[in-house]
XYZ file of C-alpha atoms in Angstrom:
200
model
C -43.157 5.092 13.188
C -42.577 3.074 10.016
C -40.246 4.530 7.445
C -41.731 5.510 4.116
C -40.257 6.373 0.740
C -40.510 10.037 -0.383
C -43.996 10.662 -1.691
C -45.037 7.072 -0.965
C -47.043 5.203 1.618
C -45.370 3.815 4.771
C -43.799 0.381 4.451
C -45.726 -2.526 5.881
C -44.301 -3.973 9.142
C -42.554 -7.015 7.607
C -40.835 -5.163 4.714
C -39.882 -2.427 7.179
C -38.313 -4.989 9.526
C -36.454 -6.706 6.675
C -35.177 -3.373 5.357
C -34.080 -2.288 8.867
C -32.127 -5.553 9.260
C -29.343 -4.008 7.136
C -28.234 -2.213 10.327
C -27.137 -5.579 11.712
C -24.073 -5.114 9.491
C -23.017 -2.028 11.450
C -21.153 -3.989 14.191
C -19.259 -5.816 11.423
C -17.987 -2.555 9.944
C -17.132 -1.224 13.414
C -15.153 -4.443 13.982
C -13.234 -3.835 10.761
C -12.372 -0.334 12.010
C -10.898 -1.962 15.142
C -8.940 -4.344 12.875
C -7.672 -1.279 10.992
C -6.371 0.085 14.297
C -4.552 -3.203 14.956
C -2.854 -2.938 11.546
C -1.793 0.657 12.284
C -0.258 -0.472 15.581
C 1.518 -3.408 13.877
C 2.856 -1.076 11.148
C 4.416 1.303 13.675
C 5.907 -1.517 15.758
C 7.624 -2.917 12.650
C 8.769 0.550 11.526
C 10.249 1.335 14.959
C 12.071 -2.036 14.957
C 13.446 -1.255 11.489
C 14.728 2.163 12.582
C 16.261 0.733 15.750
C 17.933 -2.085 13.780
C 19.427 0.438 11.338
C 21.050 2.192 14.307
C 22.521 -1.070 15.615
C 19.970 -2.378 18.116
C 20.497 -6.159 18.101
C 17.187 -6.949 19.868
C 15.236 -5.024 17.228
C 17.211 -6.818 14.495
C 16.356 -10.228 15.947
C 12.691 -9.207 16.227
C 12.699 -8.274 12.539
C 14.436 -11.503 11.504
C 11.963 -13.553 13.527
C 9.001 -11.602 12.174
C 9.876 -12.055 8.488
C 11.004 -15.673 8.911
C 14.461 -14.948 7.510
C 16.976 -17.738 8.043
C 20.616 -18.103 7.126
C 23.560 -20.262 8.151
C 25.607 -17.131 8.851
C 25.105 -15.240 12.113
C 23.489 -11.893 11.323
C 24.928 -9.093 13.422
C 23.751 -6.110 11.377
C 20.884 -5.347 9.075
C 21.371 -6.071 5.366
C 19.590 -5.144 2.142
C 17.542 -8.362 1.989
C 16.160 -7.880 5.493
C 15.309 -4.231 4.741
C 13.571 -5.271 1.526
C 11.529 -7.977 3.259
C 10.525 -5.622 6.089
C 9.547 -2.840 3.644
C 7.513 -5.317 1.590
C 5.800 -6.339 4.828
C 4.985 -2.681 5.539
C 3.623 -2.245 1.999
C 1.553 -5.381 2.553
C 0.045 -3.842 5.708
C -0.774 -0.626 3.811
C -2.448 -2.543 0.975
C -4.527 -4.605 3.410
C -5.440 -1.355 5.174
C -6.568 0.103 1.827
C -8.639 -3.036 1.276
C -10.240 -2.562 4.691
C -11.118 1.049 3.867
C -12.752 -0.033 0.606
C -14.798 -2.674 2.411
C -15.759 -0.380 5.318
C -16.649 2.754 3.331
C -17.887 1.101 0.131
C -19.765 -1.661 1.926
C -21.480 0.707 4.351
C -22.425 3.074 1.513
C -23.709 0.229 -0.672
C -25.443 -2.058 1.804
C -26.304 -0.020 4.932
C -26.839 3.711 4.496
C -25.817 6.677 2.368
C -23.065 8.854 3.846
C -23.980 11.957 1.786
C -20.345 12.771 1.024
C -21.060 14.448 -2.335
C -19.962 17.904 -1.121
C -17.125 16.633 1.089
C -13.646 17.627 -0.235
C -12.131 14.298 0.852
C -14.738 12.064 -0.769
C -12.946 9.124 -2.463
C -13.189 9.364 -6.269
C -14.268 5.733 -6.588
C -17.174 6.249 -4.183
C -19.052 8.319 -6.806
C -19.891 5.218 -8.839
C -19.629 2.493 -6.222
C -22.045 -0.434 -6.326
C -21.823 -4.122 -5.511
C -20.223 -4.963 -8.898
C -17.647 -2.146 -8.777
C -16.806 -3.041 -5.178
C -16.291 -6.680 -6.174
C -13.864 -5.747 -8.982
C -11.926 -3.305 -6.774
C -11.656 -5.857 -3.975
C -10.422 -8.556 -6.366
C -7.719 -6.251 -7.784
C -6.676 -5.276 -4.240
C -6.409 -8.960 -3.288
C -4.212 -9.566 -6.356
C -1.923 -6.731 -5.237
C -1.655 -8.206 -1.732
C -1.019 -11.683 -3.175
C 1.713 -10.227 -5.426
C 3.492 -8.709 -2.423
C 3.314 -12.026 -0.545
C 4.662 -13.888 -3.576
C 7.528 -11.402 -3.994
C 8.416 -11.766 -0.290
C 8.429 -15.550 -0.708
C 10.657 -15.426 -3.790
C 13.152 -13.083 -2.122
C 13.306 -15.445 0.856
C 12.938 -18.581 -1.328
C 15.836 -20.443 0.321
C 13.738 -20.794 3.489
C 10.711 -22.281 1.729
C 9.987 -25.754 0.452
C 9.502 -26.151 -3.307
C 5.877 -27.220 -2.744
C 5.172 -23.996 -0.835
C 6.614 -21.912 -3.681
C 4.597 -23.876 -6.232
C 1.310 -23.618 -4.354
C 1.725 -19.904 -3.647
C 2.275 -19.345 -7.372
C -0.749 -21.478 -8.280
C -2.946 -19.642 -5.754
C -1.778 -16.283 -7.127
C -2.650 -17.391 -10.676
C -6.064 -18.532 -9.388
C -6.608 -15.042 -7.920
C -5.672 -13.504 -11.284
C -8.087 -15.743 -13.193
C -10.862 -15.105 -10.659
C -10.416 -11.317 -10.915
C -10.395 -11.576 -14.718
C -13.608 -13.611 -14.642
C -15.283 -11.130 -12.265
C -14.257 -8.141 -14.421
C -15.410 -9.895 -17.611
C -18.762 -10.863 -16.068
C -19.272 -7.305 -14.807
C -18.470 -5.909 -18.266
C -20.891 -8.317 -19.989
C -23.651 -7.454 -17.508
C -23.057 -3.707 -17.988
C -23.106 -4.174 -21.795
C -26.349 -6.173 -21.632
C -27.945 -3.558 -19.372
C -26.913 -0.768 -21.773
C -28.296 -2.736 -24.733
C -31.583 -3.308 -22.896
C -31.900 0.435 -22.195
C -31.550 1.181 -25.906
């Protein structure tokens, strides 16, 4: 049976098929949930290595050093403040990417696939009340800036192990993200202002 809007006539076959095609996005969101699980696993592996390294496990320490790309001319036999800072920044990076995934999964599904009807749910995200494609775009761009900032901070802390060109290009790319987010926010504000003016 063809779907029909409330109080309206049933959709014709072609519009109904086109409208139903939005469900093709469902496997994409399910795939992102799997990716979220991978990030959770990676987070706990890194956290366990950090705890083991703090208590003197040399294998865990070497796994951390290899994972963060930390290099020094001096043999490292115990964990130091720089390694802890780089590992913690890596954990924060995982959390921020996980937050980004949640925004894409929940906001994207709600906006482009189907309503979740979470209005009466106590755990409904505050931002989901007014989510649309424009709001989602701005939130995603600010989240990407946060992730880029963490990566840049990690690079600067470990700057001795990076070429000057790498440092320069990471900075340029971060500035490009900032300008892009600013342009998106400005465009969204202008469109909202024009829509409000048209209503009046």
